[in-house]
Amino acid sequence: MGLVFGDIGTSPIYTLTVIIALTQPTRENVFGILSLIVWTLMILVNIEYALLAMSLSRKGEGGTIVLREILVRMIKPGRQMVFVTFLSYLGVALLLGDGVITPAISILSAVEGTLLIPALSGLSQGTIILCAAVIALLLFIFQFKGTDKVAKAFGPIMLVWFASLTLSGMISLASFPGIIAAISPHYAIEFLAKNGLAGFFVLSEVILCATGGEALYADMGHLGRKPVKRAWHYVFAALVINYLGQGAFVLQHPHTKNTLFGMVQSQAPMLYIPFLILTIMATVIASQALISGVFSIVYQGITTRILPLLKVDYTSHHLKSQIYIGAVNWLLLALVIMIMLIFRKSDNLAAAYGLAVTGTMTITGIMMVMIFSRTKKKWKVPVALFVVLIDAAFLLSNLHKLPAGGYWSLVLASIPLAAILIWTKGQRALYRALKPLDLETYLMSYEQIYRKGHIAGTGLFFVKEYITIPPYLVHCTIRSNIIYERNVLISIIRTDEPYGLESTLTAGLGTGLDAFEVIAGYMEMFDIEQLLKEKGIQEKVIFYGIEDIATANPVWKIFSAIKKLTPNFVQFNKLPAAKLQGVITRVEM
């Protein structure tokens, strides 16, 4: 409940407040809005993620990258492959952009609840932003310790949070039981029909109730399909009861400024401050869950080679998913505080929120339609198509937010998207520019030099794959005559599976030339020195290649800068520095 439903579980803090600020709280409008909220949760979370997406996985893993891995095996190279690849990159970028807005809106909206405490009602917006920024700073500072340290507190706190939502909703429902009729979809249809274009634009605020729904699928690999689905049933019931209760409260108190906080304060004034503290804790947990999710997405991107290598720290001996990426952490913090300062209020932030979420949901829907149409589960195609149409309607309604700050969703998503596109295209162009040798051609020169003499001991040379010899190795061994008594070409190959580790030693490629291959799952962590010792390899020195890129092309200049700023292959795999020798190759791109 803490790790998966933190985001969607804290949406009742601001969803109805934002919608009611835009529409008159008449009986017809409130019933229509509540009906829209209930059916948005039903279609976009229950059907799209819990029913359809969670039936698609690779070894229990979920997410946009996993959908791409499933689809790539079903389609032939060509335009479709390019389309699928770009869709998955866009989906990843939108999710990463969402990782900035969610902590900002969640923490700000919780801190704004202090204004309902009489003694603090005069707090300036600047003070509220400062408090929210301090909470965000503390949250990001403690990331390096790993979420497993605080995970034990997540469950119980969120259990109390959902119980509070249910209880406050039920008390409010008791005062006006007739509001339960709002569950009927005909109120939603009536609302959209009567209000026309204005009603359609209200959808862009209704989507706030479903933000965080994608976490069901993304976190499936860490926790398993069954626990996530079971927990969702309780969360869904708590959310619906609370939204209905808020609706009943709005009808009786149409001038309230903050619906959830106003409702709790009117029910139990003595418990308001404890509830406010609980709200802040819940929003911190929601932000924490999203930050952990961003780390996981970036890590999947690194290991599937769509993102550059970044320094990764593993914070748990038990959970492989518990990682910390310092560069991502501090960049996220800077962007979260920047967004708080730009938008100042959670109501304003809601204007920027929704584009990234609906974009991600639409991409997931399109990819699911493509997968189901190529499997035996063809009956799911019409259901998935219906979901895509609903997703598209929400996405279109969010487009009017672009001038009001919605463009920030695209600005934030464009940073990782540009990085992915430049990195993937740059890697391919660099590989072509390096002009590697094939093993047979290399062996002809190698054998001649080996016979002339060699250095005592074992030398390791990192290569992408041992059948392809990189230019730095030719420079080292052929031009500079650095040949050891035993030379081992070492390559690390990441598979599309999350886990699995095997290492093979291929001896006798040439005289004194062996190959050592490590095949590991994209989420697998291993000690390379330990693997070498197990195969009886005691290295004297380790060589690796560094490319010095010379280019006049501005895009490749950015690629070169990214390469210089991020750790190279050797630093990423934490190899012993004392034995390392970097060999520079100048490349024209």
Coordinates of C-alpha atoms in Angstrom, one line a residue:
M1 CA 0.0 0.0 0.0
G2 CA 2.8 2.4 0.8
L3 CA 5.1 1.7 -2.2
V4 CA 2.4 1.3 -4.9
F5 CA -0.6 3.4 -3.9
G6 CA 1.1 6.4 -2.3
D7 CA 0.5 8.6 -5.3
I8 CA -3.1 7.6 -6.2
G9 CA -3.9 7.4 -2.5
T10 CA -3.1 11.1 -1.9
S11 CA -5.0 12.4 -4.9
P12 CA -8.2 13.0 -2.7
I13 CA -6.3 15.9 -1.1
Y14 CA -6.5 18.1 -4.2
T15 CA -8.7 16.5 -6.9
L16 CA -12.2 17.6 -5.9
T17 CA -10.9 20.9 -4.5
V18 CA -9.4 21.8 -8.0
I19 CA -12.6 20.6 -9.9
I20 CA -15.0 22.5 -7.7
A21 CA -12.9 25.7 -8.1
L22 CA -13.7 25.5 -11.8
T23 CA -17.4 24.4 -11.7
Q24 CA -20.5 25.6 -9.7
P25 CA -21.1 23.1 -6.8
T26 CA -24.8 22.5 -7.9
R27 CA -26.4 19.1 -7.2
E28 CA -26.3 18.1 -10.9
N29 CA -22.6 19.2 -11.3
V30 CA -21.5 17.4 -8.1
F31 CA -23.2 14.1 -9.0
G32 CA -21.8 14.3 -12.6
I33 CA -18.2 15.0 -11.3
L34 CA -18.4 12.2 -8.7
S35 CA -19.7 9.8 -11.4
L36 CA -16.8 10.9 -13.7
I37 CA -14.2 10.3 -10.9
V38 CA -15.6 6.8 -10.0
W39 CA -15.7 5.7 -13.7
T40 CA -12.2 7.2 -14.4
L41 CA -10.8 5.0 -11.6
M42 CA -12.8 2.0 -12.9
I43 CA -11.7 2.3 -16.6
L44 CA -8.2 3.8 -16.4
V45 CA -6.9 2.0 -13.3
N46 CA -9.1 -1.1 -12.8
I47 CA -9.5 -2.1 -16.5
E48 CA -6.4 -0.7 -18.1
Y49 CA -3.8 -1.5 -15.5
A50 CA -5.3 -4.1 -13.1
L51 CA -7.1 -6.2 -15.7
L52 CA -5.2 -5.7 -19.0
A53 CA -1.6 -4.4 -18.4
M54 CA -0.9 -6.7 -15.5
S55 CA -1.7 -9.7 -17.6
L56 CA 1.4 -8.8 -19.7
S57 CA 4.8 -9.3 -18.1
R58 CA 8.3 -10.7 -18.6
K59 CA 9.3 -12.8 -15.6
G60 CA 6.9 -10.8 -13.5
E61 CA 8.3 -7.4 -14.5
G62 CA 6.1 -4.6 -15.8
G63 CA 6.4 -1.1 -17.3
T64 CA 6.8 0.6 -20.7
I65 CA 10.2 -0.9 -21.4
V66 CA 8.8 -4.4 -20.8
L67 CA 5.9 -3.8 -23.2
R68 CA 8.5 -2.8 -25.8
E69 CA 10.5 -6.0 -25.1
I70 CA 7.3 -8.1 -25.6
L71 CA 6.4 -6.2 -28.9
V72 CA 9.9 -6.3 -30.4
R73 CA 9.7 -10.1 -30.5
M74 CA 6.4 -10.0 -32.4
I75 CA 7.2 -7.5 -35.2
K76 CA 9.7 -7.4 -38.0
P77 CA 12.3 -4.7 -38.3
G78 CA 11.0 -1.7 -40.2
R79 CA 8.7 1.3 -39.7
Q80 CA 6.6 -0.6 -37.1
M81 CA 9.7 -1.3 -35.0
V82 CA 10.7 2.4 -35.2
F83 CA 7.2 3.5 -34.2
V84 CA 7.2 1.1 -31.2
T85 CA 10.7 2.1 -30.1
F86 CA 9.8 5.8 -30.3
L87 CA 6.5 5.2 -28.4
S88 CA 8.4 3.4 -25.6
Y89 CA 11.0 6.1 -25.4
L90 CA 8.2 8.8 -25.2
G91 CA 6.4 6.8 -22.5
V92 CA 9.6 6.5 -20.4
A93 CA 10.3 10.3 -20.8
L94 CA 6.7 11.3 -19.8
L95 CA 7.0 9.1 -16.7
L96 CA 10.3 10.7 -15.7
G97 CA 8.8 14.1 -16.2
D98 CA 5.9 13.1 -14.0
G99 CA 8.4 12.3 -11.3
V100 CA 9.1 16.0 -10.9
I101 CA 5.5 17.3 -10.8
T102 CA 4.1 14.6 -8.4
P103 CA 6.3 15.3 -5.3
A104 CA 5.8 19.1 -5.9
I105 CA 1.9 19.0 -6.0
S106 CA 1.6 16.3 -3.3
I107 CA 3.8 18.1 -0.7
L108 CA 2.5 21.6 -1.5
S109 CA -1.1 20.6 -1.2
A110 CA -0.5 18.9 2.1
V111 CA 1.4 21.9 3.6
E112 CA -1.4 24.2 2.4
G113 CA -3.7 22.4 4.8
T114 CA -2.0 24.3 7.7
L115 CA -4.0 27.4 6.6
L116 CA -7.1 25.9 8.1
I117 CA -5.5 25.9 11.6
P118 CA -6.7 29.3 13.0
A119 CA -3.3 30.2 14.6
L120 CA -1.6 29.6 11.2
S121 CA -4.3 31.0 8.8
G122 CA -2.2 34.1 8.2
L123 CA 0.8 32.2 6.8
S124 CA 2.1 33.7 3.6
Q125 CA 2.4 31.7 0.4
G126 CA 6.2 32.2 0.5
T127 CA 6.3 30.5 4.0
I128 CA 4.3 27.6 2.7
I129 CA 6.6 27.1 -0.3
L130 CA 9.6 27.3 2.1
C131 CA 8.1 24.6 4.4
A132 CA 7.3 22.4 1.3
A133 CA 10.8 22.9 -0.1
V134 CA 12.4 21.9 3.3
I135 CA 10.2 18.7 3.4
A136 CA 11.3 17.9 -0.2
L137 CA 15.0 18.6 0.7
L138 CA 14.8 16.3 3.8
L139 CA 13.1 13.6 1.7
F140 CA 15.8 13.7 -1.0
I141 CA 18.8 14.0 1.4
F142 CA 17.8 10.6 3.0
Q143 CA 17.4 8.8 -0.3
F144 CA 21.0 7.4 -0.2
K145 CA 20.0 5.2 2.8
G146 CA 17.6 3.3 0.6
T147 CA 13.8 2.9 0.8
D148 CA 14.1 -0.5 2.6
K149 CA 15.1 1.4 5.8
V150 CA 11.8 3.3 5.9
A151 CA 9.7 0.8 4.0
K152 CA 8.6 -0.9 7.3
A153 CA 6.9 2.4 8.3
F154 CA 5.3 2.8 4.8
G155 CA 2.6 0.1 5.1
P156 CA 1.2 1.0 8.6
I157 CA 1.2 4.7 7.9
M158 CA -0.7 4.2 4.6
L159 CA -3.0 1.7 6.2
V160 CA -3.9 4.4 8.8
W161 CA -4.2 7.0 5.9
F162 CA -6.7 4.8 3.9
A163 CA -8.6 4.0 7.0
S164 CA -8.9 7.7 7.8
L165 CA -10.1 8.4 4.2
T166 CA -12.7 5.6 4.5
L167 CA -13.9 6.7 8.0
S168 CA -14.2 10.5 7.1
G169 CA -16.0 9.5 3.9
M170 CA -18.5 7.3 5.7
I171 CA -19.3 9.9 8.3
S172 CA -20.0 12.5 5.6
L173 CA -22.0 9.9 3.6
A174 CA -24.2 9.3 6.7
S175 CA -25.4 12.9 6.5
F176 CA -26.4 12.5 2.9
P177 CA -26.8 8.8 1.8
G178 CA -28.4 9.8 -1.5
I179 CA -25.0 10.8 -2.9
I180 CA -24.3 7.0 -3.4
A181 CA -26.5 7.2 -6.5
A182 CA -23.6 9.2 -8.2
I183 CA -21.9 5.9 -8.8
S184 CA -24.3 5.5 -11.8
P185 CA -22.5 6.3 -15.1
H186 CA -25.6 8.1 -16.5
Y187 CA -24.7 11.2 -14.3
A188 CA -21.3 11.4 -16.0
I189 CA -22.8 11.1 -19.4
E190 CA -25.5 13.8 -18.5
F191 CA -22.8 16.1 -17.1
L192 CA -20.7 15.9 -20.4
A193 CA -23.8 16.2 -22.6
K194 CA -25.1 19.3 -20.8
N195 CA -21.8 21.2 -20.4
G196 CA -20.4 20.5 -23.8
L197 CA -16.9 21.7 -24.4
A198 CA -16.6 23.1 -20.8
G199 CA -17.6 19.7 -19.5
F200 CA -15.0 18.0 -21.7
F201 CA -12.3 20.3 -20.3
V202 CA -13.3 19.3 -16.8
L203 CA -11.9 15.8 -17.7
S204 CA -8.4 17.4 -17.6
E205 CA -8.9 17.9 -13.8
V206 CA -10.8 14.6 -13.2
I207 CA -7.7 12.7 -14.4
L208 CA -6.0 13.9 -11.1
C209 CA -7.9 11.1 -9.3
A210 CA -6.1 8.4 -11.4
T211 CA -2.5 9.8 -11.2
G212 CA -0.3 7.0 -9.9
G213 CA -2.5 4.3 -11.5
E214 CA 0.5 3.4 -13.7
A215 CA 2.4 2.4 -10.5
L216 CA 0.3 -0.8 -10.3
Y217 CA 2.0 -2.1 -13.4
A218 CA 5.5 -0.5 -12.9
D219 CA 5.9 -1.9 -9.4
M220 CA 4.5 -5.4 -10.3
G221 CA 8.0 -6.8 -10.6
H222 CA 9.0 -5.8 -7.1
L223 CA 5.9 -7.1 -5.3
G224 CA 4.1 -9.6 -7.5
R225 CA 0.8 -9.4 -9.4
K226 CA -1.5 -10.9 -6.7
P227 CA -0.5 -8.7 -3.7
V228 CA -0.8 -5.5 -5.9
K229 CA -4.3 -6.5 -7.2
R230 CA -5.5 -7.5 -3.8
A231 CA -4.3 -4.3 -2.1
W232 CA -5.9 -2.3 -5.0
H233 CA -9.4 -3.6 -4.1
Y234 CA -9.1 -2.0 -0.6
V235 CA -7.6 1.2 -2.0
F236 CA -10.3 1.5 -4.6
A237 CA -13.1 1.1 -2.0
A238 CA -11.4 3.7 0.3
L239 CA -11.0 6.2 -2.5
V240 CA -14.6 5.9 -3.8
I241 CA -16.1 6.2 -0.3
N242 CA -13.9 9.3 0.4
Y243 CA -14.8 11.0 -2.9
L244 CA -18.5 10.4 -2.3
G245 CA -18.1 11.7 1.2
Q246 CA -16.4 14.8 -0.1
G247 CA -19.2 15.3 -2.6
A248 CA -21.8 15.1 0.2
F249 CA -19.8 17.7 2.2
V250 CA -19.5 20.1 -0.9
L251 CA -23.3 20.0 -1.3
Q252 CA -23.8 21.0 2.3
H253 CA -20.9 23.5 2.4
P254 CA -20.6 24.9 -1.1
H255 CA -18.2 27.7 -0.1
T256 CA -15.5 25.5 1.4
K257 CA -12.0 26.2 0.0
N258 CA -10.3 22.9 0.6
T259 CA -12.8 20.0 0.5
L260 CA -10.9 17.2 2.3
F261 CA -9.4 19.3 5.0
G262 CA -12.7 21.2 5.5
M263 CA -14.6 17.9 5.8
V264 CA -12.2 16.5 8.4
Q265 CA -12.1 19.8 10.4
S266 CA -15.9 19.9 10.6
Q267 CA -16.2 16.3 11.7
A268 CA -13.4 16.2 14.3
P269 CA -11.7 19.6 15.1
M270 CA -9.6 18.0 17.8
L271 CA -8.2 15.4 15.3
Y272 CA -7.5 18.0 12.5
I273 CA -3.8 18.6 13.4
P274 CA -3.0 14.8 13.7
F275 CA -4.8 14.3 10.4
L276 CA -2.7 17.1 8.8
I277 CA 0.5 15.5 10.1
L278 CA -0.7 12.1 8.7
T279 CA -1.4 13.9 5.3
I280 CA 2.1 15.3 5.2
M281 CA 3.5 11.8 6.0
A282 CA 1.3 10.2 3.3
T283 CA 2.5 12.8 0.7
V284 CA 6.1 12.2 1.6
I285 CA 5.6 8.4 1.1
A286 CA 3.8 9.1 -2.2
S287 CA 6.8 11.2 -3.3
Q288 CA 9.2 8.5 -2.0
A289 CA 7.4 5.8 -4.0
L290 CA 7.7 7.9 -7.2
I291 CA 11.4 8.8 -6.6
S292 CA 12.1 5.0 -6.2
G293 CA 10.1 4.4 -9.4
V294 CA 12.2 7.0 -11.3
F295 CA 15.4 5.3 -10.1
S296 CA 14.1 1.9 -11.3
I297 CA 13.1 3.4 -14.8
V298 CA 16.5 5.1 -15.2
Y299 CA 18.3 1.8 -14.1
Q300 CA 16.2 -0.2 -16.7
G301 CA 17.2 2.5 -19.3
I302 CA 20.9 2.2 -18.4
T303 CA 20.9 -1.6 -18.6
T304 CA 19.0 -1.7 -21.9
R305 CA 21.4 0.9 -23.3
I306 CA 18.8 3.6 -24.0
L307 CA 20.4 5.9 -21.4
P308 CA 24.0 6.7 -20.6
L309 CA 25.8 5.0 -17.7
L310 CA 25.3 6.6 -14.3
K311 CA 26.8 5.8 -10.9
V312 CA 24.4 3.4 -9.2
D313 CA 24.5 2.4 -5.5
Y314 CA 22.7 -0.6 -4.3
T315 CA 21.2 0.2 -0.9
S316 CA 19.8 -3.2 0.2
H317 CA 21.4 -6.7 0.5
H318 CA 18.0 -8.3 0.2
L319 CA 16.0 -6.3 -2.4
K320 CA 17.7 -5.9 -5.8
S321 CA 15.2 -3.2 -6.7
Q322 CA 16.5 -0.9 -3.9
I323 CA 19.0 1.4 -5.7
Y324 CA 20.2 5.0 -5.4
I325 CA 21.3 7.1 -8.4
G326 CA 22.9 10.3 -7.0
A327 CA 22.9 12.3 -10.2
V328 CA 19.1 11.6 -10.8
N329 CA 18.3 12.3 -7.1
W330 CA 19.9 15.8 -7.0
L331 CA 18.6 16.8 -10.4
L332 CA 15.0 15.7 -9.3
L333 CA 15.3 17.8 -6.1
A334 CA 16.4 20.9 -8.1
L335 CA 13.6 20.5 -10.5
V336 CA 10.9 19.9 -7.8
I337 CA 11.9 23.1 -5.9
M338 CA 12.1 25.0 -9.2
I339 CA 8.5 23.8 -10.1
M340 CA 7.3 24.8 -6.6
L341 CA 8.7 28.3 -7.0
I342 CA 7.3 28.7 -10.5
F343 CA 3.7 27.6 -9.7
R344 CA 3.6 28.6 -6.0
K345 CA 0.2 27.0 -5.3
S346 CA -1.0 23.4 -5.7
D347 CA -4.1 24.7 -7.7
N348 CA -1.7 26.3 -10.2
L349 CA 0.3 23.1 -10.4
A350 CA -2.8 21.1 -11.2
A351 CA -2.9 23.1 -14.5
A352 CA 0.5 21.5 -15.5
Y353 CA -0.5 18.1 -14.2
G354 CA -2.3 15.5 -16.3
L355 CA -0.6 15.8 -19.7
A356 CA 2.3 13.4 -18.8
V357 CA -0.1 10.9 -17.0
T358 CA -2.6 10.8 -19.9
G359 CA 0.2 10.6 -22.4
T360 CA 1.8 7.6 -20.6
M361 CA -1.7 5.9 -20.3
T362 CA -2.4 6.4 -24.0
I363 CA 1.0 4.9 -25.0
T364 CA 0.4 1.9 -22.7
G365 CA -3.0 1.4 -24.3
I366 CA -1.7 1.6 -27.9
M367 CA 1.1 -0.9 -27.1
M368 CA -1.4 -3.3 -25.4
V369 CA -3.7 -3.2 -28.5
M370 CA -0.7 -4.1 -30.7
I371 CA 0.3 -7.0 -28.4
F372 CA -3.2 -8.5 -27.9
S373 CA -3.9 -8.4 -31.6
R374 CA -0.8 -10.7 -32.1
T375 CA -1.7 -13.2 -29.4
K376 CA -4.4 -15.8 -28.6
K377 CA -6.1 -13.2 -26.3
K378 CA -7.8 -11.4 -29.3
W379 CA -11.0 -10.9 -27.2
K380 CA -9.0 -8.3 -25.2
V381 CA -8.5 -6.2 -28.3
P382 CA -11.9 -4.4 -28.2
V383 CA -11.6 -3.8 -24.5
A384 CA -8.0 -2.3 -25.0
L385 CA -9.3 -0.2 -27.9
F386 CA -12.1 1.2 -25.7
V387 CA -9.5 2.1 -23.1
V388 CA -7.3 3.8 -25.7
L389 CA -10.3 5.9 -26.8
I390 CA -11.0 7.0 -23.2
D391 CA -7.2 7.7 -22.7
A392 CA -7.2 9.7 -25.9
A393 CA -10.3 11.8 -24.8
F394 CA -8.5 12.6 -21.5
L395 CA -5.3 13.5 -23.4
L396 CA -7.2 15.8 -25.8
S397 CA -8.9 17.5 -22.8
N398 CA -5.5 18.1 -21.2
L399 CA -4.2 19.9 -24.3
H400 CA -6.0 23.1 -23.3
K401 CA -3.7 23.2 -20.2
L402 CA -0.6 23.8 -22.5
P403 CA -0.7 27.6 -22.3
A404 CA -1.6 27.6 -18.5
G405 CA 1.6 25.7 -17.5
G406 CA 0.9 22.3 -19.1
Y407 CA 3.9 22.9 -21.4
W408 CA 6.1 22.2 -18.3
S409 CA 5.1 18.6 -18.6
L410 CA 6.5 18.5 -22.1
V411 CA 9.5 20.6 -21.2
L412 CA 10.4 18.2 -18.3
A413 CA 9.7 15.1 -20.5
S414 CA 11.8 16.5 -23.4
I415 CA 15.0 16.4 -21.2
P416 CA 15.1 12.6 -20.8
L417 CA 13.6 12.1 -24.4
A418 CA 16.4 14.2 -25.9
A419 CA 19.0 12.3 -23.8
I420 CA 17.6 8.9 -25.0
L421 CA 17.5 9.8 -28.7
I422 CA 20.9 11.5 -28.7
W423 CA 22.4 8.6 -26.7
T424 CA 21.0 5.7 -28.8
K425 CA 21.7 7.4 -32.2
G426 CA 25.2 8.5 -31.0
Q427 CA 26.2 5.0 -29.8
R428 CA 25.3 3.6 -33.2
A429 CA 27.1 6.4 -35.1
L430 CA 30.2 6.0 -32.8
Y431 CA 30.3 2.2 -33.4
R432 CA 30.2 2.8 -37.2
A433 CA 33.0 5.5 -36.9
L434 CA 35.2 3.2 -34.8
K435 CA 35.5 0.6 -37.6
P436 CA 36.1 -2.4 -35.5
L437 CA 38.1 -5.5 -36.8
D438 CA 36.7 -9.0 -37.0
L439 CA 38.5 -11.7 -34.9
E440 CA 40.1 -13.6 -37.9
T441 CA 41.8 -10.5 -39.3
Y442 CA 43.0 -9.5 -35.9
L443 CA 44.5 -13.0 -35.1
M444 CA 46.8 -12.9 -38.2
S445 CA 48.7 -9.9 -36.8
Y446 CA 48.3 -11.0 -33.1
E447 CA 50.0 -14.4 -33.7
Q448 CA 53.1 -12.8 -35.4
I449 CA 53.6 -10.3 -32.5
Y450 CA 53.0 -13.0 -29.8
R451 CA 55.8 -15.2 -31.3
K452 CA 58.2 -12.2 -31.1
G453 CA 57.8 -12.0 -27.2
H454 CA 55.3 -11.2 -24.5
I455 CA 55.0 -9.8 -21.0
A456 CA 54.6 -12.1 -18.0
G457 CA 51.2 -12.3 -16.3
T458 CA 47.6 -11.9 -17.4
G459 CA 46.2 -8.9 -19.2
L460 CA 42.4 -8.2 -19.4
F461 CA 40.9 -6.3 -22.3
F462 CA 37.3 -5.1 -22.2
V463 CA 35.4 -5.6 -25.5
K464 CA 31.7 -5.4 -26.4
E465 CA 31.8 -9.0 -27.8
Y466 CA 34.9 -11.0 -28.4
I467 CA 34.3 -11.7 -32.1
T468 CA 34.5 -7.9 -32.8
I469 CA 37.9 -6.3 -31.9
P470 CA 37.6 -2.5 -30.9
P471 CA 40.3 0.0 -32.3
Y472 CA 41.9 0.5 -28.8
L473 CA 42.8 -3.2 -28.6
V474 CA 44.4 -3.0 -32.1
H475 CA 46.3 0.1 -30.9
C476 CA 47.4 -1.7 -27.7
T477 CA 48.4 -5.1 -28.9
I478 CA 49.3 -4.6 -32.6
R479 CA 50.7 -1.1 -32.7
S480 CA 52.2 -0.8 -29.2
N481 CA 53.1 -4.5 -28.9
I482 CA 51.5 -4.8 -25.4
I483 CA 50.8 -8.5 -25.4
Y484 CA 50.8 -10.6 -22.2
E485 CA 51.6 -14.2 -21.6
R486 CA 47.8 -14.7 -21.2
N487 CA 45.4 -12.2 -22.7
V488 CA 41.7 -12.4 -21.9
L489 CA 39.0 -10.5 -23.9
I490 CA 36.3 -9.8 -21.4
S491 CA 32.7 -8.9 -22.3
I492 CA 29.6 -8.2 -20.2
I493 CA 26.3 -8.9 -22.0
R494 CA 23.0 -7.8 -20.5
T495 CA 20.0 -9.9 -21.5
D496 CA 16.3 -8.7 -21.8
E497 CA 15.4 -10.9 -18.8
P498 CA 15.6 -9.1 -15.4
Y499 CA 17.6 -11.8 -13.6
G500 CA 20.0 -14.7 -14.3
L501 CA 23.8 -14.8 -14.3
E502 CA 26.2 -17.1 -16.1
S503 CA 29.9 -16.8 -17.0
T504 CA 31.8 -18.8 -19.6
L505 CA 35.5 -19.0 -20.4
T506 CA 36.4 -19.8 -24.0
A507 CA 40.0 -20.8 -24.1
G508 CA 42.3 -21.0 -27.2
L509 CA 41.0 -18.3 -29.5
G510 CA 44.6 -17.9 -30.4
T511 CA 48.0 -18.5 -28.7
G512 CA 47.6 -17.2 -25.1
L513 CA 44.3 -15.6 -26.1
D514 CA 41.0 -16.5 -24.2
A515 CA 37.6 -14.9 -24.0
F516 CA 35.6 -14.5 -20.8
E517 CA 31.9 -13.7 -21.2
V518 CA 29.4 -12.7 -18.5
I519 CA 25.8 -13.0 -19.4
A520 CA 23.6 -11.2 -16.8
G521 CA 20.0 -10.1 -16.5
Y522 CA 19.4 -6.3 -16.9
M523 CA 18.7 -6.0 -13.1
E524 CA 21.4 -8.5 -12.0
M525 CA 24.2 -7.2 -9.7
F526 CA 27.5 -9.1 -9.6
D527 CA 31.1 -8.8 -8.5
I528 CA 33.2 -9.2 -11.6
E529 CA 36.5 -9.8 -9.7
Q530 CA 34.8 -12.8 -7.9
L531 CA 33.7 -14.3 -11.2
L532 CA 37.2 -14.0 -12.6
K533 CA 38.7 -15.7 -9.6
E534 CA 36.2 -18.6 -9.9
K535 CA 37.5 -19.2 -13.4
G536 CA 41.2 -19.0 -12.2
I537 CA 41.9 -15.6 -13.8
Q538 CA 44.3 -13.5 -11.7
E539 CA 44.8 -10.4 -13.7
K540 CA 47.9 -8.1 -13.6
V541 CA 46.3 -5.2 -15.5
I542 CA 42.9 -4.3 -17.0
F543 CA 42.7 -2.3 -20.2
Y544 CA 39.6 -0.5 -21.5
G545 CA 38.9 2.0 -24.3
I546 CA 38.0 5.6 -24.1
E547 CA 36.8 7.5 -27.2
D548 CA 37.9 11.1 -27.7
I549 CA 35.3 12.4 -30.1
A550 CA 36.2 15.1 -32.7
T551 CA 33.1 16.6 -34.4
A552 CA 31.6 19.8 -35.9
N553 CA 28.0 18.4 -35.6
P554 CA 26.2 20.1 -32.7
V555 CA 24.2 16.9 -31.8
W556 CA 27.3 14.8 -31.6
K557 CA 29.0 17.6 -29.5
I558 CA 26.1 17.0 -27.0
F559 CA 26.7 13.2 -27.2
S560 CA 30.4 13.8 -26.6
A561 CA 29.6 16.0 -23.5
I562 CA 27.2 13.3 -22.1
K563 CA 29.9 10.7 -22.6
K564 CA 32.5 12.8 -20.7
L565 CA 30.1 13.7 -17.8
T566 CA 28.8 10.2 -17.2
P567 CA 30.9 7.3 -15.8
N568 CA 32.4 5.0 -18.4
F569 CA 31.8 1.2 -18.5
V570 CA 34.6 0.5 -16.1
Q571 CA 33.5 3.0 -13.4
F572 CA 29.9 1.7 -13.7
N573 CA 31.0 -1.8 -13.0
K574 CA 33.2 -0.7 -10.0
L575 CA 36.4 -2.4 -11.2
P576 CA 39.7 -2.1 -9.1
A577 CA 41.2 1.3 -10.0
A578 CA 44.8 0.2 -9.2
K579 CA 44.8 -2.3 -12.1
L580 CA 43.1 -0.1 -14.7
Q581 CA 44.7 1.4 -17.8
G582 CA 42.5 3.6 -20.1
V583 CA 43.5 3.7 -23.8
I584 CA 42.3 6.8 -25.7
T585 CA 41.2 6.5 -29.4
R586 CA 40.5 9.7 -31.3
V587 CA 37.3 9.3 -33.4
E588 CA 35.9 11.6 -36.2
M589 CA 32.1 11.7 -36.1

